[in-house]
Short mmCIF file of C-alpha atoms in Angstrom, two decimals:
data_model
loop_
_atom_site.label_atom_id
_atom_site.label_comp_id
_atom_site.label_asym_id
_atom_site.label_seq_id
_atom_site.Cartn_x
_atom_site.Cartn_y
_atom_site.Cartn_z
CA UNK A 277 6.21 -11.35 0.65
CA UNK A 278 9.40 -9.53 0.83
CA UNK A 279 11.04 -10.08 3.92
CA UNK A 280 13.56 -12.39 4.70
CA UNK A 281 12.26 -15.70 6.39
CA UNK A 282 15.06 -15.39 8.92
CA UNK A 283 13.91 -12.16 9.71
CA UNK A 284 10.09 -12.78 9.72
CA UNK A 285 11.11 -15.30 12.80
CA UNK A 286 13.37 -13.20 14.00
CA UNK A 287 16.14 -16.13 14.14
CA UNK A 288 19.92 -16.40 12.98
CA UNK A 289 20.30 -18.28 9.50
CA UNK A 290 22.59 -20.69 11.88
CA UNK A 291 18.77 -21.58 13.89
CA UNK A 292 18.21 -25.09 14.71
CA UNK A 293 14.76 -26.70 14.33
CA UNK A 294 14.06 -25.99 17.84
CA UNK A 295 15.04 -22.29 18.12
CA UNK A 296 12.83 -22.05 14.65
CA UNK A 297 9.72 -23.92 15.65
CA UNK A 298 9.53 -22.02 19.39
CA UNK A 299 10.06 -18.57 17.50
CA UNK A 300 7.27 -19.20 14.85
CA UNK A 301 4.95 -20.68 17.82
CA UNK A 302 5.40 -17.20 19.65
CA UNK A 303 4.93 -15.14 16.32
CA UNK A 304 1.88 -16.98 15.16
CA UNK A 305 0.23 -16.29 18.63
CA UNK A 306 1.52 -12.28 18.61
CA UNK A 307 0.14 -12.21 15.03
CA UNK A 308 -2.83 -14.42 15.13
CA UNK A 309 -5.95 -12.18 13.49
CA UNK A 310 -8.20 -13.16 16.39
CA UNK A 311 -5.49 -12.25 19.26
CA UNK A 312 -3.38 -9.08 17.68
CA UNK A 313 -5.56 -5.85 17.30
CA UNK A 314 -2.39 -4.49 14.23
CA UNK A 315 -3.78 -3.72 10.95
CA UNK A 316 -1.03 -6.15 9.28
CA UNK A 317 -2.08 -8.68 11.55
CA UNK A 318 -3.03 -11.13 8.95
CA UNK A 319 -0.12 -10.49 6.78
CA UNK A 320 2.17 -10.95 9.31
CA UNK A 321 0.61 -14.41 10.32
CA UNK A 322 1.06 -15.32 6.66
CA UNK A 323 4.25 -14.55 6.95
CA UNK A 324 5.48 -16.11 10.04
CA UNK A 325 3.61 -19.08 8.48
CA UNK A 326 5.38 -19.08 5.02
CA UNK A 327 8.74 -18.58 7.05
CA UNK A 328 7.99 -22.03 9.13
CA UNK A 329 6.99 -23.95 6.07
CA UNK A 330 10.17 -23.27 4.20
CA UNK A 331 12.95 -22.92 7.26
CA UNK A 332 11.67 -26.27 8.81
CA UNK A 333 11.58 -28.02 5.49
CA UNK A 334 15.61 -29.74 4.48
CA UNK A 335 15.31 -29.21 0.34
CA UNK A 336 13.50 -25.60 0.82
CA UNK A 337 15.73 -24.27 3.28
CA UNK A 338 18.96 -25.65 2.03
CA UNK A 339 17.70 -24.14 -1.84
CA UNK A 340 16.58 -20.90 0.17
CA UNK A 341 20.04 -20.48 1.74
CA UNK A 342 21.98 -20.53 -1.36
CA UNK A 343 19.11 -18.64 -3.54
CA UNK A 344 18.55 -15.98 -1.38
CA UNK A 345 14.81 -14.77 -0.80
CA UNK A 346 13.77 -13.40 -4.55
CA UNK A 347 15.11 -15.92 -6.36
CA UNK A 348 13.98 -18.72 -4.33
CA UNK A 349 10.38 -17.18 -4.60
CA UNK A 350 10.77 -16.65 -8.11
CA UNK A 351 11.50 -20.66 -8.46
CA UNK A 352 9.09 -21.79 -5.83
CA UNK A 353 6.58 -19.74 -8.37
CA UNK A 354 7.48 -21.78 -11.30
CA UNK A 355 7.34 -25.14 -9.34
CA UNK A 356 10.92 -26.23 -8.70
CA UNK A 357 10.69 -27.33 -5.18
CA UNK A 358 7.89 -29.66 -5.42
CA UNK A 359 8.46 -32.57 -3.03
CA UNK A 360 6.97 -35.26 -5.38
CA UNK A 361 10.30 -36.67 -6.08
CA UNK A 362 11.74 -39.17 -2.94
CA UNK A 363 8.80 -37.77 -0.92
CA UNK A 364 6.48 -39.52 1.44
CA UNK A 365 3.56 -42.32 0.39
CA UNK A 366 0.09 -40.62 -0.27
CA UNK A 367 -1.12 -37.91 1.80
CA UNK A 368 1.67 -37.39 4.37
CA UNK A 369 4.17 -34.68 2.74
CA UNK A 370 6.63 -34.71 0.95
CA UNK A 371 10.10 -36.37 2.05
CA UNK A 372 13.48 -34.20 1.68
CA UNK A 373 14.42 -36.35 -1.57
CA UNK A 374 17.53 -35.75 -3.32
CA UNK A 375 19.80 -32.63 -2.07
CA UNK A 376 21.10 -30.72 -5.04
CA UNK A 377 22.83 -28.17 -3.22
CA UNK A 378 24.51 -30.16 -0.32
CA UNK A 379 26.73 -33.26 -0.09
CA UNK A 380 29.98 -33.74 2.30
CA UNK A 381 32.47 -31.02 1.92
CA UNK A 382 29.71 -28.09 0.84
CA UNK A 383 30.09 -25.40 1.60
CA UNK A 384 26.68 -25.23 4.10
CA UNK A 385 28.93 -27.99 6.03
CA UNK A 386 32.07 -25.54 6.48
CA UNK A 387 29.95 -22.71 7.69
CA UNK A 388 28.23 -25.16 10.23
CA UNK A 389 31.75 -26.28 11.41
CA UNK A 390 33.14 -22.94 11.34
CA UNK A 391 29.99 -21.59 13.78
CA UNK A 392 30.94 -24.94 15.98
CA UNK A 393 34.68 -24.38 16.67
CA UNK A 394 34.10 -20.25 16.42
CA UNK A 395 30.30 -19.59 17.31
CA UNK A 396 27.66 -19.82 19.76
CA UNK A 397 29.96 -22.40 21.84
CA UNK A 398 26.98 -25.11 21.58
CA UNK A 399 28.96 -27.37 18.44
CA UNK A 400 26.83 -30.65 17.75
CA UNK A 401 24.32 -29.74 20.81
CA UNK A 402 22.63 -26.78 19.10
CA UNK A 403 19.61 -28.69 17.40
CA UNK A 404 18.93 -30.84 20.56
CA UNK A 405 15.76 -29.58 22.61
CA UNK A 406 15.49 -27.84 25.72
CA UNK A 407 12.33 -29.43 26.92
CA UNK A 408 8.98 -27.98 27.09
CA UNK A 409 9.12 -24.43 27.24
CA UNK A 410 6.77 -21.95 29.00
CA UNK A 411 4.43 -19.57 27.51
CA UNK A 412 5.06 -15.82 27.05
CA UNK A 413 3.67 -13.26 28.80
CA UNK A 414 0.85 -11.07 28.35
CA UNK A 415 0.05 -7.75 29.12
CA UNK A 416 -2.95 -5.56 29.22
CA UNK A 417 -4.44 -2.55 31.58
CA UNK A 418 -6.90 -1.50 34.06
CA UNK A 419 -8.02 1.46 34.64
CA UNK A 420 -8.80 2.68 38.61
CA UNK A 421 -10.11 5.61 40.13
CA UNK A 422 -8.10 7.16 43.29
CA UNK A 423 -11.22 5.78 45.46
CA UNK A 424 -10.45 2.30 44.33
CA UNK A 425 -6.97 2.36 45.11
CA UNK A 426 -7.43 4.20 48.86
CA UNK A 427 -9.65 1.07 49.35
CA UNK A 428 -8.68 -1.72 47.04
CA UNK A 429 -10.54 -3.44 45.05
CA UNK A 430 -11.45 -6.53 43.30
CA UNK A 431 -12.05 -6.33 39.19
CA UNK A 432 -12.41 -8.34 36.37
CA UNK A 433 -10.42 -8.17 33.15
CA UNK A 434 -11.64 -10.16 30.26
CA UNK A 435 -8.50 -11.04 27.36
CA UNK A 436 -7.96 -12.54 24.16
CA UNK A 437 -4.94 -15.59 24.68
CA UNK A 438 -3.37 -17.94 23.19
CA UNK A 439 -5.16 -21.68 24.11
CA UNK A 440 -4.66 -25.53 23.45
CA UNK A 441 -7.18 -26.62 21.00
CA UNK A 442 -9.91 -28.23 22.72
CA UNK A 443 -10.75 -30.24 18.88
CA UNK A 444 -7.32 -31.16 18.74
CA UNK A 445 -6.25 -31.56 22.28
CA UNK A 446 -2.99 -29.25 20.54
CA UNK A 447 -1.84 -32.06 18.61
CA UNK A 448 -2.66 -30.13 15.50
CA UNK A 449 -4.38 -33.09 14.29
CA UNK A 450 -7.50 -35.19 14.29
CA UNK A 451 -7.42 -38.16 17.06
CA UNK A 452 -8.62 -40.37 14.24
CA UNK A 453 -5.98 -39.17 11.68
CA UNK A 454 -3.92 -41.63 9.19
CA UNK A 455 -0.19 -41.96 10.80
CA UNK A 456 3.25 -43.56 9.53
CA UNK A 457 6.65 -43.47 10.83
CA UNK A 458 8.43 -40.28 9.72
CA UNK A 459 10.62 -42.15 7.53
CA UNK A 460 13.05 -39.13 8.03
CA UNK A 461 14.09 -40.33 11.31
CA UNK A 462 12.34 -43.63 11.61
CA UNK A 463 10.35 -42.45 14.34
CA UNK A 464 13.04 -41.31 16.57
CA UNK A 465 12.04 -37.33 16.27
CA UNK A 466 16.14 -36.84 16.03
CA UNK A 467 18.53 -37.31 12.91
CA UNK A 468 22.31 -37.93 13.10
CA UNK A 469 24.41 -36.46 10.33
CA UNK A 470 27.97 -37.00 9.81
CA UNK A 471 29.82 -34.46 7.37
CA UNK A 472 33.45 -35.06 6.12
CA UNK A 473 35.14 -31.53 6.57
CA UNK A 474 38.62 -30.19 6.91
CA UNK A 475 38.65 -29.97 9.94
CA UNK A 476 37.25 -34.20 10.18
CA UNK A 477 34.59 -35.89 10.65
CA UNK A 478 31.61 -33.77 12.35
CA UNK A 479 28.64 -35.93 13.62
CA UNK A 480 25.48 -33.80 14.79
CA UNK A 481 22.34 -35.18 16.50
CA UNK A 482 19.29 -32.36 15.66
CA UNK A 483 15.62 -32.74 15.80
CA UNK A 484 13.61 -33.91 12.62
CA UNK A 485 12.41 -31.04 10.86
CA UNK A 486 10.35 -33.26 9.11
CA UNK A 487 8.17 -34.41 11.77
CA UNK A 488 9.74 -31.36 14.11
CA UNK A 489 10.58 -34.36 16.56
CA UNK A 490 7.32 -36.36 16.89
CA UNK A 491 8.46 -39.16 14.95
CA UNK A 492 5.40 -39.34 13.41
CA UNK A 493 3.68 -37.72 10.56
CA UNK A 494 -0.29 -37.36 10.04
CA UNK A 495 -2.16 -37.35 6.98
CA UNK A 496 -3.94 -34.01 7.51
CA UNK A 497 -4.26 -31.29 10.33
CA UNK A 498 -7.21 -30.01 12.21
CA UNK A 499 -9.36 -27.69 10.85
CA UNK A 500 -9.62 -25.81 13.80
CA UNK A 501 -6.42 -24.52 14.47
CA UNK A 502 -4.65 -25.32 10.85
CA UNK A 503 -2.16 -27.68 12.46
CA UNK A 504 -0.39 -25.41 15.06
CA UNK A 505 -2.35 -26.69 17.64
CA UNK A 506 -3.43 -23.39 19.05
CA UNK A 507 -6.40 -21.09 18.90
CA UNK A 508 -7.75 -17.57 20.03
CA UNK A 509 -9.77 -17.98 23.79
CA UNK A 510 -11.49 -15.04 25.76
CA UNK A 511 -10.74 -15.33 29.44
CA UNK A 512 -12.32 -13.83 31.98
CA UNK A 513 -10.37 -13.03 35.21
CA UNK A 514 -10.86 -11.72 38.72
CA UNK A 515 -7.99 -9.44 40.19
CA UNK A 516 -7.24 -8.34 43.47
CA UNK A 517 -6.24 -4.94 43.52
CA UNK A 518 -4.58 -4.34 46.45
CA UNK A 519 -4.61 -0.71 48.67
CA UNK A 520 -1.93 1.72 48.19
CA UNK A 521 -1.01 0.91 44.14
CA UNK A 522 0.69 3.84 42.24
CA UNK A 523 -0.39 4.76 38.51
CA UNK A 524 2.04 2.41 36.20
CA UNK A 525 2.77 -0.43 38.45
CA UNK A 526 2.07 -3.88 37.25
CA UNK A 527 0.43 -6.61 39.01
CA UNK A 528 1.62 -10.13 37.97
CA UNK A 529 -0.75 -13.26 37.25
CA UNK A 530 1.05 -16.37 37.34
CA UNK A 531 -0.01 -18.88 34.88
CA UNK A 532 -2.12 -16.62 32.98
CA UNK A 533 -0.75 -15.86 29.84
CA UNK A 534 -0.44 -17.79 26.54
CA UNK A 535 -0.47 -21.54 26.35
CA UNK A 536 3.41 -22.87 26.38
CA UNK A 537 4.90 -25.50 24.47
CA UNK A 538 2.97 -29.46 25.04
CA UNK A 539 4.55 -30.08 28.92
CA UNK A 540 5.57 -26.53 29.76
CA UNK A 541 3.34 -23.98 31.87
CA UNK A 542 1.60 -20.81 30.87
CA UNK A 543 3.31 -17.71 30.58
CA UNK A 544 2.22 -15.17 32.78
CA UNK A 545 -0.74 -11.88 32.41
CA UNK A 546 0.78 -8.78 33.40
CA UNK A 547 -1.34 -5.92 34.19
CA UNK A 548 -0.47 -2.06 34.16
CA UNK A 549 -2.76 -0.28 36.44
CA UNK A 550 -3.71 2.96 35.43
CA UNK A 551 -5.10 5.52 37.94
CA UNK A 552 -7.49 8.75 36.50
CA UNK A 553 -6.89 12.36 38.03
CA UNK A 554 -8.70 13.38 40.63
CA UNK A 555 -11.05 16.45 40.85
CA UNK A 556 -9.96 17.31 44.40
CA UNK A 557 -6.94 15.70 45.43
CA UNK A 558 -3.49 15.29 44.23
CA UNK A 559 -1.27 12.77 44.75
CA UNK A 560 2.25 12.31 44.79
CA UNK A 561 3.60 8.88 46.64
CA UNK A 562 1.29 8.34 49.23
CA UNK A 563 0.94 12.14 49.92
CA UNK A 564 -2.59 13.82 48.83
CA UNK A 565 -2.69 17.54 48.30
CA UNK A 566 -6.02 19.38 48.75
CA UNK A 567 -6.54 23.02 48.29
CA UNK A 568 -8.67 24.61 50.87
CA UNK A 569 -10.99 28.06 49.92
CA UNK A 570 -11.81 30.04 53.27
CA UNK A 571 -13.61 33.08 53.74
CA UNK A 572 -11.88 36.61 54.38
CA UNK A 573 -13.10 36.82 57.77
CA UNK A 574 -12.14 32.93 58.35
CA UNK A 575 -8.53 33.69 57.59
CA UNK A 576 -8.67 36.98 59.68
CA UNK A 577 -10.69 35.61 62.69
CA UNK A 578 -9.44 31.83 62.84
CA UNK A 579 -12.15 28.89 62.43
CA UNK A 580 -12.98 25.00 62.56
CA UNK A 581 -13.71 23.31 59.27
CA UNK A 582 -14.37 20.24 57.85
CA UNK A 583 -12.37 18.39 55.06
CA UNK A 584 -13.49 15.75 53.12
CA UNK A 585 -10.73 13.20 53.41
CA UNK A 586 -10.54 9.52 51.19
CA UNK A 587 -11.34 8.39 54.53
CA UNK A 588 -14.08 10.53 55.85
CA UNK A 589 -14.50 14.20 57.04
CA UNK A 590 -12.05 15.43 59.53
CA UNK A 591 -11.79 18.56 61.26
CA UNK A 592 -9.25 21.28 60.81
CA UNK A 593 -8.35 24.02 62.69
CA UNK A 594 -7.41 27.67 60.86
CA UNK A 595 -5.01 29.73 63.20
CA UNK A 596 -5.98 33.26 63.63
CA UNK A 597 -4.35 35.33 60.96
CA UNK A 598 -3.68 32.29 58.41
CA UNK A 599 -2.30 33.75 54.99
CA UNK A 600 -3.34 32.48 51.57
CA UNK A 601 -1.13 29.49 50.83
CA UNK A 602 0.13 28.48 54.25
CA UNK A 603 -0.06 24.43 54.61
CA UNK A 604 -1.06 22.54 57.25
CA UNK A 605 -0.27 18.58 57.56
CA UNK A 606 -3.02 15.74 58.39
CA UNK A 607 -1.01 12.64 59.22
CA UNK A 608 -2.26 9.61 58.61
CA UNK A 609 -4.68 10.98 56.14
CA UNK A 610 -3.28 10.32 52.75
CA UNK A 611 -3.25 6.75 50.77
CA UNK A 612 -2.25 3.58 52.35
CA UNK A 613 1.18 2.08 52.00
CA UNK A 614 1.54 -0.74 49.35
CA UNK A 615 1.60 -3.56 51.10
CA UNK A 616 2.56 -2.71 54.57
CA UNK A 617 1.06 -0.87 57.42
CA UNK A 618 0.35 2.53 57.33
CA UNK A 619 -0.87 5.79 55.50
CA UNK A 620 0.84 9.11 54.18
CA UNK A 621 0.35 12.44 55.13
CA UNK A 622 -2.48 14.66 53.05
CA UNK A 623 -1.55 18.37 52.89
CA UNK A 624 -3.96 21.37 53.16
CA UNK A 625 -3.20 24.36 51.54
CA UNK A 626 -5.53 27.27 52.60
CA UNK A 627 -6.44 30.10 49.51
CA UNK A 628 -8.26 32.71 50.90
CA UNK A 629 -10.96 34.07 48.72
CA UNK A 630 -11.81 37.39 48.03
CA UNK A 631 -14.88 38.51 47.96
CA UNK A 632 -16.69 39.59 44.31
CA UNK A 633 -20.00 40.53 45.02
CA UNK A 634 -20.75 42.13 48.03
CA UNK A 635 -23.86 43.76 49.70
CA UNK A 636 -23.85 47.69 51.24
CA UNK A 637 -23.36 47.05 54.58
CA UNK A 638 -19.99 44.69 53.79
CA UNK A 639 -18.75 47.37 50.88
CA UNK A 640 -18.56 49.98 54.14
CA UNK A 641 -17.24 47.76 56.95
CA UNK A 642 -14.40 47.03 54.62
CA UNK A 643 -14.30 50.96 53.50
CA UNK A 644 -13.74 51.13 57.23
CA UNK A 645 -11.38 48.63 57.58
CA UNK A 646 -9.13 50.53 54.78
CA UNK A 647 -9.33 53.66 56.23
CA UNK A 648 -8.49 52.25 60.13
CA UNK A 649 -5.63 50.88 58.37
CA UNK A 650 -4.52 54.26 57.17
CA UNK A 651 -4.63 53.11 53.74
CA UNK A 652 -5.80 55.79 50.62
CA UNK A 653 -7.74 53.32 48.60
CA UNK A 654 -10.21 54.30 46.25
CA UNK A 655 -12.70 52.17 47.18
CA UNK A 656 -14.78 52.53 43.66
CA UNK A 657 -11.44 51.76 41.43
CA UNK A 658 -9.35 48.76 42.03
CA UNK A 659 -10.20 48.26 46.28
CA UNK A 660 -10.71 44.68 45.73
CA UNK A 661 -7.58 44.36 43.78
CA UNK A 662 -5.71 45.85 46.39
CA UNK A 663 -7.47 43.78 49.40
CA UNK A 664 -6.35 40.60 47.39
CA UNK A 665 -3.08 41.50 46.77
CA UNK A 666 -2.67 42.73 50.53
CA UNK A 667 -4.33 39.13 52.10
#
């Protein structure tokens, strides 16, 4: 790896163990191989879990701070930040053991103090938790045709979320696990500090990053979900699809989304409808264009037709003399409003068509026609042209 464990999180250096354990939670579930369709997928779930291991870890991340990234890989490579030393009995992890980097008056201290007095305004209340936090959203698409949306419709959408693990229950550990104390915080899931500074004596209350505030610690993690207490789930879901719905809206599904944090609610599944062209009509709002091909002598002579409409065939009546592209208005006839009563307006343009293949007995009523008109034509070079261009 080569990014910056910060980074991979996406989290200030200054991040308490909260704000770092609810940012890796949300990147392991956008990166999770079974969830994320990204080629990098797995590489970025490595990541986001080498970032946790380290940030949430006292020695690692106090030796990572001052390293910097390369040359705290380079001596986590040659095996200087085992935890043997001051760790944990047996199986449970390692304990934070001596801290050669820190002590009162280091320089990690001032630059804590310093973001207290002149930072983000929280001071010793940073690392304390906000409570069970929700979920994030989801998104995904469905795809409509304009029938389906004149009508609405009910359709089911099948994705891949974020779930509790049913093994684990999301404790990210076996029920019948080995568990002590955290002797970090003596199973109080918070740890008071008190730092001499220049500015005096600082005391700050943040959550165990040991334990990451369970006050307990378990002798191995579940081989389901590898500890985080989520997994992958395919869900299957019926939506209602209601009339009128423009291409690009979203419809919102509360409670639908990934898993949140143990106590807080699902995020929510947010779906962008997509609507396909039509073949005959156009749409804009709740307007539907149609274009309407009459006969010469329909467009001369007048006539009643019939339209097929999204609602059914209607009649339309062509005035005597109608030119090619005059418009006439259906009300009512166009899609449904969202959500409240009432339709908009479809719009018939009229093209007349000119005739390409005609018999003897049309080719000299329309030589007729010409002539009557007192027009030269000739008849054999370019008369349809011209009748076109006239109608």
């Amino acid at each position: 790896m080569s990014e910056d464990f910060y980074d991979v999180l996406g989290v200030g250096r200054d991040a308490s163990e909260d704000e770092i354990k609810q940012a890796y939670r949300k990147k392991a579930a956008e990166y999770h191989p079974d969830v994320s369709d990204a080629e990098d997928a797995e590489e970025k779930f490595k990541q986001v879990k080498k970032a946790k291991e380290v940030l949430t870890d006292d020695q690692k991340r106090q030796a990572y701070d001052r390293l910097g990234h390369e040359r705290f890989e380079q001596a986590e490579k040659r095996g200087g930040f085992d935890q043997g030393a001051g760790g944990g009995a047996g199986g449970f992890g390692g304990g934070r053991g001596g801290d050669p980097f820190g002590g009162q008056g280091g320089m990690g201290g001032i630059n804590d103090i310093f973001e207290q007095f002149f930072g983000g305004g929280q001071g010793g209340q940073r690392g304390q938790s906000r409570g069970p936090q929700p979920g994030r959203d989801l998104r995904t698409q469905i795809s409509l045709d304009l029938e389906e949306v004149y009508e609405g419709v009910e359709k089911q959408v099948t994705i891949s979320r974020p779930a509790h693990c049913d093994t684990c229950e999301g404790e990210g550990h076996p029920p019948d696990a080995d568990v002590e104390t955290c002797p970090e915080c003596n199973g109080q899931g918070r740890v008071t500090r008190v730092q001499q500074t220049p500015l005096g004596r600082v005391q700050q209350t943040q959550t165990c990053r040991r334990c990451e505030g369970e006050g307990e610690l378990y002798d191995e993690q579940c081989a389901d979900c590898g500890g985080d207490g989520v997994v992958a789930e395919e869900a299957s879901l019926s939506v209602e699809i209601p009339p009128g719905v423009q291409h690009g809206q979203t419809i919102r599904m509360g409670g639908e989304g990934a898993v949140g944090e143990p106590g807080g609610p699902r995020g929510d599944l947010i779906i962008e409808v997509s609507v396909a062209d039509h073949d005959d009509f156009e749409r804009e709002g709740d307007d539907l264009y149609y274009r309407l091909p009459v006969s010469f002598p329909q467009a001369v002579f007048g006539d009643t037709v019939e339209i097929e409409t999204l609602g059914g065939r209607v009649e339309l009546e062509i005035p005597e003399g109608t030119q090619s592209g005059e418009t006439f208005r259906l009300r009512g006839k166009g899609m449904p409003h969202l959500r409240r009563r009432g339709e908009g307006d479809m719009f018939v343009q009229v093209h007349v068509v000119t005739p390409s293949d005609l018999n003897e007995e049309q080719r000299e009523a329309l030589e007729a026609f010409a002539e009557a008109g007192g027009e030269d034509i000739e008849v054999k070079k370019g008369f349809f042209e011209k009748i076109e261009s006239f109608f």
